[in-house]
């Protein structure tokens, strides 16, 4: 089985590529534009495999994507390419519209052209797996959880662009017969996540003795999913879901942001007790909240447990400890990310709209 993975040098995409090459017999064609968020190091170990190929291109480049389909003849697409950081979508929403909406449209069209030329036997088994987020559902109160049929109510430019992409994927299935399967996940974390995201930002700032900025009161709640658990779930959905099906994927690990940061500080105190900034919790600093910050996400993933037999292997405690250990052991990777132009600065500060 040959799988075209878009965004395969990104955080979740690279975990998927590693799983496919290391734990299955699948062939992988990794299509990635290598933006600031990509990490070639995350897939460097795969480059010696004769089952792995990398294509440096943009999903918006229809001519090149058509050529890749024609030459590589994949049996499935796993679409993970996306601009993904809410704060960046506040600073510059245009890139999110271009990649997440226009890019998904162009990829769906290229896939449709390819799919319609396949012989019937191959068409029967072909799948397009569209990977999305729970943020498309908006915000929850203190109770309840998002289900697969929850109404869409995105509140940020990022989540709106992902909701748009979800609707496109669904429409291409129902209108054009493209065999689409979909999944919506909760907040991922783990190795190789860009330091602009909450957990690596806290860990890398703490390693340098810098303030740990917590938005608002820190009482916003998220469900946390270890990235390797997510990759396993995506592989199951690709192989076993019927066209048109949708699955929620969550870690069953809700936490307020402030409790999460305090847990990270406790792990750091334990793992690096002789650093000058122990106790790390003293570095916590409450800052102005993100504009439109959703209060709570929680995800009901009973369907994927019941139908596909998946459940997360990592608890929040074990996953956080693994993640902190990885960042401590890979300080050089963090420095290379900073050298590419990111120095853990605050993003998403609301500015007046640009003049046309």
Tab-separated table of C-alpha atoms in Angstrom:
chain	number	residue	atom	x	y	z
A	1	UNK	CA	0.000	0.000	0.000
A	2	UNK	CA	1.389	3.385	-1.017
A	3	UNK	CA	0.206	6.448	0.902
A	4	UNK	CA	0.607	10.092	-0.058
A	5	UNK	CA	0.990	12.074	3.183
A	6	UNK	CA	0.622	15.845	2.925
A	7	UNK	CA	2.411	17.850	5.610
A	8	UNK	CA	4.564	14.842	6.426
A	9	UNK	CA	7.422	16.968	7.775
A	10	UNK	CA	5.108	18.677	10.249
A	11	UNK	CA	4.493	17.660	13.830
A	12	UNK	CA	1.642	15.166	13.407
A	13	UNK	CA	2.504	14.311	9.807
A	14	UNK	CA	6.049	13.277	10.712
A	15	UNK	CA	4.724	11.018	13.482
A	16	UNK	CA	2.447	9.396	10.891
A	17	UNK	CA	5.350	8.912	8.467
A	18	UNK	CA	7.528	7.364	11.176
A	19	UNK	CA	4.732	4.985	12.172
A	20	UNK	CA	4.104	3.911	8.576
A	21	UNK	CA	7.749	3.212	7.788
A	22	UNK	CA	8.783	1.764	11.145
A	23	UNK	CA	5.675	-0.244	12.094
A	24	UNK	CA	3.944	-1.175	8.824
A	25	UNK	CA	4.946	-2.321	5.348
A	26	UNK	CA	3.399	0.740	3.665
A	27	UNK	CA	5.229	2.966	1.217
A	28	UNK	CA	5.140	6.711	1.933
A	29	UNK	CA	5.257	9.720	-0.370
A	30	UNK	CA	5.746	12.741	1.890
A	31	UNK	CA	4.567	16.006	0.293
A	32	UNK	CA	5.591	19.086	2.281
A	33	UNK	CA	6.331	22.744	1.505
A	34	UNK	CA	8.813	22.946	4.417
A	35	UNK	CA	7.419	26.076	6.036
A	36	UNK	CA	8.708	27.443	9.346
A	37	UNK	CA	6.770	24.719	11.232
A	38	UNK	CA	8.258	21.789	9.329
A	39	UNK	CA	11.051	19.752	10.867
A	40	UNK	CA	13.160	17.792	8.371
A	41	UNK	CA	14.924	16.258	11.384
A	42	UNK	CA	11.665	14.543	12.362
A	43	UNK	CA	11.782	12.372	9.236
A	44	UNK	CA	15.559	12.212	8.734
A	45	UNK	CA	15.696	8.615	9.977
A	46	UNK	CA	13.330	7.560	7.174
A	47	UNK	CA	15.422	8.796	4.254
A	48	UNK	CA	17.431	5.567	4.022
A	49	UNK	CA	14.280	3.471	3.546
A	50	UNK	CA	13.418	2.385	0.005
A	51	UNK	CA	9.740	2.734	1.010
A	52	UNK	CA	10.024	6.481	1.656
A	53	UNK	CA	10.076	9.340	-0.838
A	54	UNK	CA	10.005	13.092	-0.183
A	55	UNK	CA	8.440	15.661	-2.538
A	56	UNK	CA	9.174	19.309	-1.702
A	57	UNK	CA	6.109	21.125	-2.985
A	58	UNK	CA	2.995	23.094	-2.060
A	59	UNK	CA	-0.443	21.457	-2.139
A	60	UNK	CA	-1.628	24.613	-3.932
A	61	UNK	CA	0.632	23.728	-6.881
A	62	UNK	CA	-1.888	21.670	-8.850
A	63	UNK	CA	0.466	20.884	-11.739
A	64	UNK	CA	3.094	19.377	-9.444
A	65	UNK	CA	0.520	17.498	-7.357
A	66	UNK	CA	-0.939	16.023	-10.566
A	67	UNK	CA	2.563	14.929	-11.572
A	68	UNK	CA	3.137	13.278	-8.169
A	69	UNK	CA	-0.151	11.370	-8.424
A	70	UNK	CA	0.692	10.286	-11.956
A	71	UNK	CA	4.205	9.109	-11.099
A	72	UNK	CA	3.672	7.663	-7.628
A	73	UNK	CA	0.223	6.030	-8.085
A	74	UNK	CA	-0.781	6.121	-4.378
A	75	UNK	CA	-3.507	3.930	-2.902
A	76	UNK	CA	-4.556	6.544	-0.337
A	77	UNK	CA	-4.078	10.155	0.738
A	78	UNK	CA	-3.626	11.290	4.333
A	79	UNK	CA	-4.134	15.039	4.301
A	80	UNK	CA	-2.371	16.719	7.239
A	81	UNK	CA	-0.865	19.790	5.543
A	82	UNK	CA	-2.183	22.882	7.314
A	83	UNK	CA	-1.340	26.130	8.998
A	84	UNK	CA	-2.171	25.201	12.577
A	85	UNK	CA	-1.343	27.841	15.189
A	86	UNK	CA	-4.291	29.886	16.478
A	87	UNK	CA	-2.120	32.837	17.518
A	88	UNK	CA	-0.548	33.052	14.057
A	89	UNK	CA	-4.012	32.984	12.494
A	90	UNK	CA	-4.833	36.115	14.500
A	91	UNK	CA	-1.673	37.852	13.289
A	92	UNK	CA	-2.013	36.729	9.661
A	93	UNK	CA	-5.215	34.931	8.663
A	94	UNK	CA	-4.538	35.059	4.918
A	95	UNK	CA	-2.012	32.222	5.017
A	96	UNK	CA	-4.581	30.037	6.789
A	97	UNK	CA	-7.195	30.706	4.125
A	98	UNK	CA	-4.683	29.974	1.364
A	99	UNK	CA	-3.294	26.719	2.744
A	100	UNK	CA	-6.187	25.264	4.708
A	101	UNK	CA	-9.047	26.200	2.384
A	102	UNK	CA	-7.594	26.805	-1.091
A	103	UNK	CA	-4.936	24.122	-0.609
A	104	UNK	CA	-7.497	21.549	0.498
A	105	UNK	CA	-9.719	22.433	-2.477
A	106	UNK	CA	-6.851	22.012	-4.941
A	107	UNK	CA	-5.752	18.742	-3.338
A	108	UNK	CA	-9.307	17.386	-3.456
A	109	UNK	CA	-9.544	18.298	-7.122
A	110	UNK	CA	-6.198	16.661	-7.925
A	111	UNK	CA	-7.219	13.562	-5.994
A	112	UNK	CA	-10.551	13.449	-7.820
A	113	UNK	CA	-8.835	13.650	-11.226
A	114	UNK	CA	-6.528	10.803	-10.225
A	115	UNK	CA	-9.264	8.702	-8.595
A	116	UNK	CA	-11.577	8.869	-11.605
A	117	UNK	CA	-8.849	7.386	-13.830
A	118	UNK	CA	-8.178	4.405	-11.560
A	119	UNK	CA	-9.423	0.962	-12.600
A	120	UNK	CA	-12.508	-0.203	-10.660
A	121	UNK	CA	-10.622	-2.573	-8.338
A	122	UNK	CA	-8.261	0.168	-7.175
A	123	UNK	CA	-11.062	2.718	-6.859
A	124	UNK	CA	-12.882	0.358	-4.495
A	125	UNK	CA	-10.023	0.435	-1.973
A	126	UNK	CA	-8.829	4.037	-2.421
A	127	UNK	CA	-9.283	6.454	0.509
A	128	UNK	CA	-8.800	10.179	1.118
A	129	UNK	CA	-8.326	10.741	4.861
A	130	UNK	CA	-8.962	14.351	5.860
A	131	UNK	CA	-7.408	15.106	9.271
A	132	UNK	CA	-8.951	17.933	11.296
A	133	UNK	CA	-9.342	19.362	14.792
A	134	UNK	CA	-11.927	19.598	17.566
A	135	UNK	CA	-11.606	23.386	17.406
A	136	UNK	CA	-14.088	23.454	14.514
A	137	UNK	CA	-16.855	22.782	17.066
A	138	UNK	CA	-16.237	25.988	19.016
A	139	UNK	CA	-16.298	26.114	22.801
A	140	UNK	CA	-17.970	24.148	25.597
A	141	UNK	CA	-19.175	25.076	29.044
A	142	UNK	CA	-18.220	23.150	32.156
A	143	UNK	CA	-20.034	19.985	31.032
A	144	UNK	CA	-20.398	17.876	27.916
A	145	UNK	CA	-18.116	16.802	25.074
A	146	UNK	CA	-17.965	17.151	21.310
A	147	UNK	CA	-19.356	14.228	19.341
A	148	UNK	CA	-19.002	13.412	15.666
A	149	UNK	CA	-22.327	15.120	14.975
A	150	UNK	CA	-21.687	18.270	17.041
A	151	UNK	CA	-22.557	21.476	15.144
A	152	UNK	CA	-19.703	23.536	13.788
A	153	UNK	CA	-19.091	26.898	15.484
A	154	UNK	CA	-15.443	27.928	14.861
A	155	UNK	CA	-14.283	31.015	16.754
A	156	UNK	CA	-10.770	31.721	15.424
A	157	UNK	CA	-9.436	32.245	11.894
A	158	UNK	CA	-7.573	28.940	12.268
A	159	UNK	CA	-10.615	26.913	13.308
A	160	UNK	CA	-12.770	28.633	10.662
A	161	UNK	CA	-10.294	27.651	7.959
A	162	UNK	CA	-10.234	24.046	9.184
A	163	UNK	CA	-14.043	23.956	9.363
A	164	UNK	CA	-14.147	25.162	5.760
A	165	UNK	CA	-11.749	22.399	4.743
A	166	UNK	CA	-13.898	19.817	6.560
A	167	UNK	CA	-16.971	20.958	4.645
A	168	UNK	CA	-15.101	20.774	1.343
A	169	UNK	CA	-13.929	17.226	2.038
A	170	UNK	CA	-17.445	16.161	2.999
A	171	UNK	CA	-18.902	17.781	-0.126
A	172	UNK	CA	-16.377	16.091	-2.435
A	173	UNK	CA	-17.493	12.763	-0.984
A	174	UNK	CA	-21.217	13.370	-1.304
A	175	UNK	CA	-21.165	15.238	-4.629
A	176	UNK	CA	-18.326	13.608	-6.547
A	177	UNK	CA	-18.123	10.194	-4.889
A	178	UNK	CA	-14.574	10.663	-3.617
A	179	UNK	CA	-14.118	8.046	-0.837
A	180	UNK	CA	-13.390	10.475	2.007
A	181	UNK	CA	-12.959	9.526	5.659
A	182	UNK	CA	-12.544	12.214	8.304
A	183	UNK	CA	-11.196	12.602	11.833
A	184	UNK	CA	-11.180	15.432	14.373
A	185	UNK	CA	-8.609	15.329	17.149
A	186	UNK	CA	-7.983	17.094	20.440
A	187	UNK	CA	-4.751	18.962	21.314
A	188	UNK	CA	-1.668	16.968	20.321
A	189	UNK	CA	1.673	17.047	22.105
A	190	UNK	CA	4.955	15.164	21.989
A	191	UNK	CA	8.419	15.237	20.359
A	192	UNK	CA	9.194	17.636	17.504
A	193	UNK	CA	6.289	20.002	18.229
A	194	UNK	CA	7.181	23.571	17.280
A	195	UNK	CA	7.994	25.705	20.355
A	196	UNK	CA	5.226	28.201	19.581
A	197	UNK	CA	2.716	25.638	20.966
A	198	UNK	CA	1.878	25.602	24.685
A	199	UNK	CA	3.754	22.567	26.014
A	200	UNK	CA	7.053	23.007	24.132
A	201	UNK	CA	6.911	26.770	24.757
A	202	UNK	CA	6.690	26.188	28.511
A	203	UNK	CA	9.453	23.576	28.500
A	204	UNK	CA	11.883	25.513	26.301
A	205	UNK	CA	11.271	28.766	28.193
A	206	UNK	CA	11.800	27.001	31.517
A	207	UNK	CA	15.059	25.485	30.254
A	208	UNK	CA	16.297	29.030	29.659
A	209	UNK	CA	14.889	30.510	32.856
A	210	UNK	CA	12.452	32.682	30.927
A	211	UNK	CA	8.882	33.544	32.047
A	212	UNK	CA	6.163	30.962	31.423
A	213	UNK	CA	3.302	33.059	29.958
A	214	UNK	CA	-0.147	31.679	30.811
A	215	UNK	CA	-3.081	33.354	29.074
A	216	UNK	CA	-5.761	34.981	31.237
A	217	UNK	CA	-6.420	33.053	34.449
A	218	UNK	CA	-5.158	29.757	33.027
A	219	UNK	CA	-8.564	28.128	33.505
A	220	UNK	CA	-9.126	27.261	29.834
A	221	UNK	CA	-9.498	23.481	29.485
A	222	UNK	CA	-8.128	21.224	26.768
A	223	UNK	CA	-8.025	17.482	26.168
A	224	UNK	CA	-4.473	16.300	25.481
A	225	UNK	CA	-3.515	13.549	23.019
A	226	UNK	CA	0.003	12.122	22.696
A	227	UNK	CA	1.017	12.391	19.043
A	228	UNK	CA	2.030	8.736	18.617
A	229	UNK	CA	-1.369	7.639	19.937
A	230	UNK	CA	-2.952	9.930	17.359
A	231	UNK	CA	-0.829	8.474	14.545
A	232	UNK	CA	-2.001	4.955	15.441
A	233	UNK	CA	-5.611	6.115	15.385
A	234	UNK	CA	-5.200	7.758	11.978
A	235	UNK	CA	-3.769	4.547	10.529
A	236	UNK	CA	-6.780	2.613	11.827
A	237	UNK	CA	-9.234	5.133	10.380
A	238	UNK	CA	-7.513	5.037	6.998
A	239	UNK	CA	-7.627	1.234	6.839
A	240	UNK	CA	-10.959	0.437	8.428
A	241	UNK	CA	-13.348	3.386	8.143
A	242	UNK	CA	-16.092	3.258	5.528
A	243	UNK	CA	-16.219	6.155	3.048
A	244	UNK	CA	-18.171	9.032	4.533
A	245	UNK	CA	-17.430	8.043	8.153
A	246	UNK	CA	-16.044	10.469	10.714
A	247	UNK	CA	-14.228	9.750	13.986
A	248	UNK	CA	-13.289	11.894	16.969
A	249	UNK	CA	-9.870	11.126	18.458
A	250	UNK	CA	-9.017	12.288	21.989
A	251	UNK	CA	-6.658	11.472	24.813
A	252	UNK	CA	-9.259	11.344	27.596
A	253	UNK	CA	-6.940	13.736	29.433
A	254	UNK	CA	-8.593	17.062	30.245
A	255	UNK	CA	-6.598	19.696	32.086
A	256	UNK	CA	-6.763	23.405	32.723
A	257	UNK	CA	-3.850	25.254	31.195
A	258	UNK	CA	-2.530	26.343	34.585
A	259	UNK	CA	-2.626	22.804	35.982
A	260	UNK	CA	-0.842	21.555	32.868
A	261	UNK	CA	1.914	24.162	33.225
A	262	UNK	CA	2.321	23.364	36.928
A	263	UNK	CA	2.640	19.661	36.031
A	264	UNK	CA	5.386	20.496	33.537
A	265	UNK	CA	7.181	22.558	36.187
A	266	UNK	CA	7.006	19.662	38.637
A	267	UNK	CA	8.479	17.274	36.057
A	268	UNK	CA	11.269	19.742	35.300
A	269	UNK	CA	11.999	20.160	39.018
A	270	UNK	CA	12.371	16.387	39.234
A	271	UNK	CA	14.446	15.871	36.080
A	272	UNK	CA	16.789	18.873	36.398
A	273	UNK	CA	16.844	19.616	40.152
A	274	UNK	CA	20.177	21.458	40.157
A	275	UNK	CA	19.253	24.190	37.681
A	276	UNK	CA	19.379	27.758	39.064
A	277	UNK	CA	15.686	28.372	38.283
A	278	UNK	CA	14.255	25.532	40.319
A	279	UNK	CA	11.376	25.857	41.449
A	280	UNK	CA	10.215	26.262	37.881
A	281	UNK	CA	6.665	27.236	38.897
A	282	UNK	CA	8.114	30.552	40.089
A	283	UNK	CA	8.582	31.405	36.399
A	284	UNK	CA	4.805	31.332	35.726
A	285	UNK	CA	3.492	34.712	34.574
A	286	UNK	CA	-0.145	35.470	33.762
A	287	UNK	CA	-0.521	37.570	30.602
A	288	UNK	CA	-3.366	39.187	28.656
A	289	UNK	CA	-5.670	36.526	27.296
A	290	UNK	CA	-5.801	35.519	23.641
A	291	UNK	CA	-8.613	37.320	21.739
A	292	UNK	CA	-11.669	35.053	21.541
A	293	UNK	CA	-10.000	32.326	23.610
A	294	UNK	CA	-12.315	29.264	23.693
A	295	UNK	CA	-13.054	28.206	27.267
A	296	UNK	CA	-13.129	24.442	27.020
A	297	UNK	CA	-12.720	21.601	24.538
A	298	UNK	CA	-13.576	18.001	25.368
A	299	UNK	CA	-14.003	15.165	22.937
A	300	UNK	CA	-16.121	12.027	23.041
A	301	UNK	CA	-14.103	9.305	21.304
A	302	UNK	CA	-16.325	6.356	22.185
A	303	UNK	CA	-17.057	5.711	18.500
A	304	UNK	CA	-13.434	4.971	17.563
A	305	UNK	CA	-13.011	2.854	20.708
A	306	UNK	CA	-16.168	0.888	19.965
A	307	UNK	CA	-15.846	0.448	16.196
A	308	UNK	CA	-12.076	0.345	15.620
A	309	UNK	CA	-10.790	-0.811	19.018
A	310	UNK	CA	-8.464	2.174	19.507
A	311	UNK	CA	-7.545	3.759	22.817
A	312	UNK	CA	-4.607	5.939	23.868
A	313	UNK	CA	-1.620	4.145	25.375
A	314	UNK	CA	-0.221	7.238	27.105
A	315	UNK	CA	-1.796	8.885	30.119
A	316	UNK	CA	-1.305	12.620	30.460
A	317	UNK	CA	1.268	12.020	33.216
A	318	UNK	CA	3.315	9.493	31.228
A	319	UNK	CA	3.052	11.458	27.978
A	320	UNK	CA	4.135	14.731	29.560
A	321	UNK	CA	7.121	13.076	31.175
A	322	UNK	CA	8.171	11.497	27.858
A	323	UNK	CA	7.774	14.850	26.140
A	324	UNK	CA	9.795	16.825	28.685
A	325	UNK	CA	12.569	14.220	28.560
A	326	UNK	CA	12.670	14.525	24.774
A	327	UNK	CA	13.016	18.311	24.829
A	328	UNK	CA	15.721	18.142	27.481
A	329	UNK	CA	17.623	15.601	25.373
A	330	UNK	CA	17.146	17.535	22.134
A	331	UNK	CA	18.208	21.027	23.095
A	332	UNK	CA	20.107	21.315	19.785
A	333	UNK	CA	16.871	20.862	17.823
A	334	UNK	CA	15.245	23.666	19.820
A	335	UNK	CA	18.194	25.914	19.049
A	336	UNK	CA	17.907	25.151	15.326
A	337	UNK	CA	14.224	26.136	15.433
A	338	UNK	CA	15.175	29.431	17.055
A	339	UNK	CA	17.865	29.958	14.412
A	340	UNK	CA	15.150	29.716	11.736
A	341	UNK	CA	13.622	32.907	13.114
A	342	UNK	CA	11.495	31.986	16.129
A	343	UNK	CA	12.554	33.003	19.636
A	344	UNK	CA	9.496	32.053	21.720
A	345	UNK	CA	7.991	35.534	21.296
A	346	UNK	CA	4.302	36.200	22.041
A	347	UNK	CA	2.070	35.835	18.978
A	348	UNK	CA	-1.599	36.624	18.422
A	349	UNK	CA	-1.686	40.109	19.901
A	350	UNK	CA	-4.681	41.755	18.252
A	351	UNK	CA	-3.710	44.567	15.885
A	352	UNK	CA	-5.899	46.847	13.731
A	353	UNK	CA	-6.840	45.367	10.363
A	354	UNK	CA	-4.382	46.193	7.596
A	355	UNK	CA	-5.346	48.888	5.110
A	356	UNK	CA	-6.000	47.403	1.641
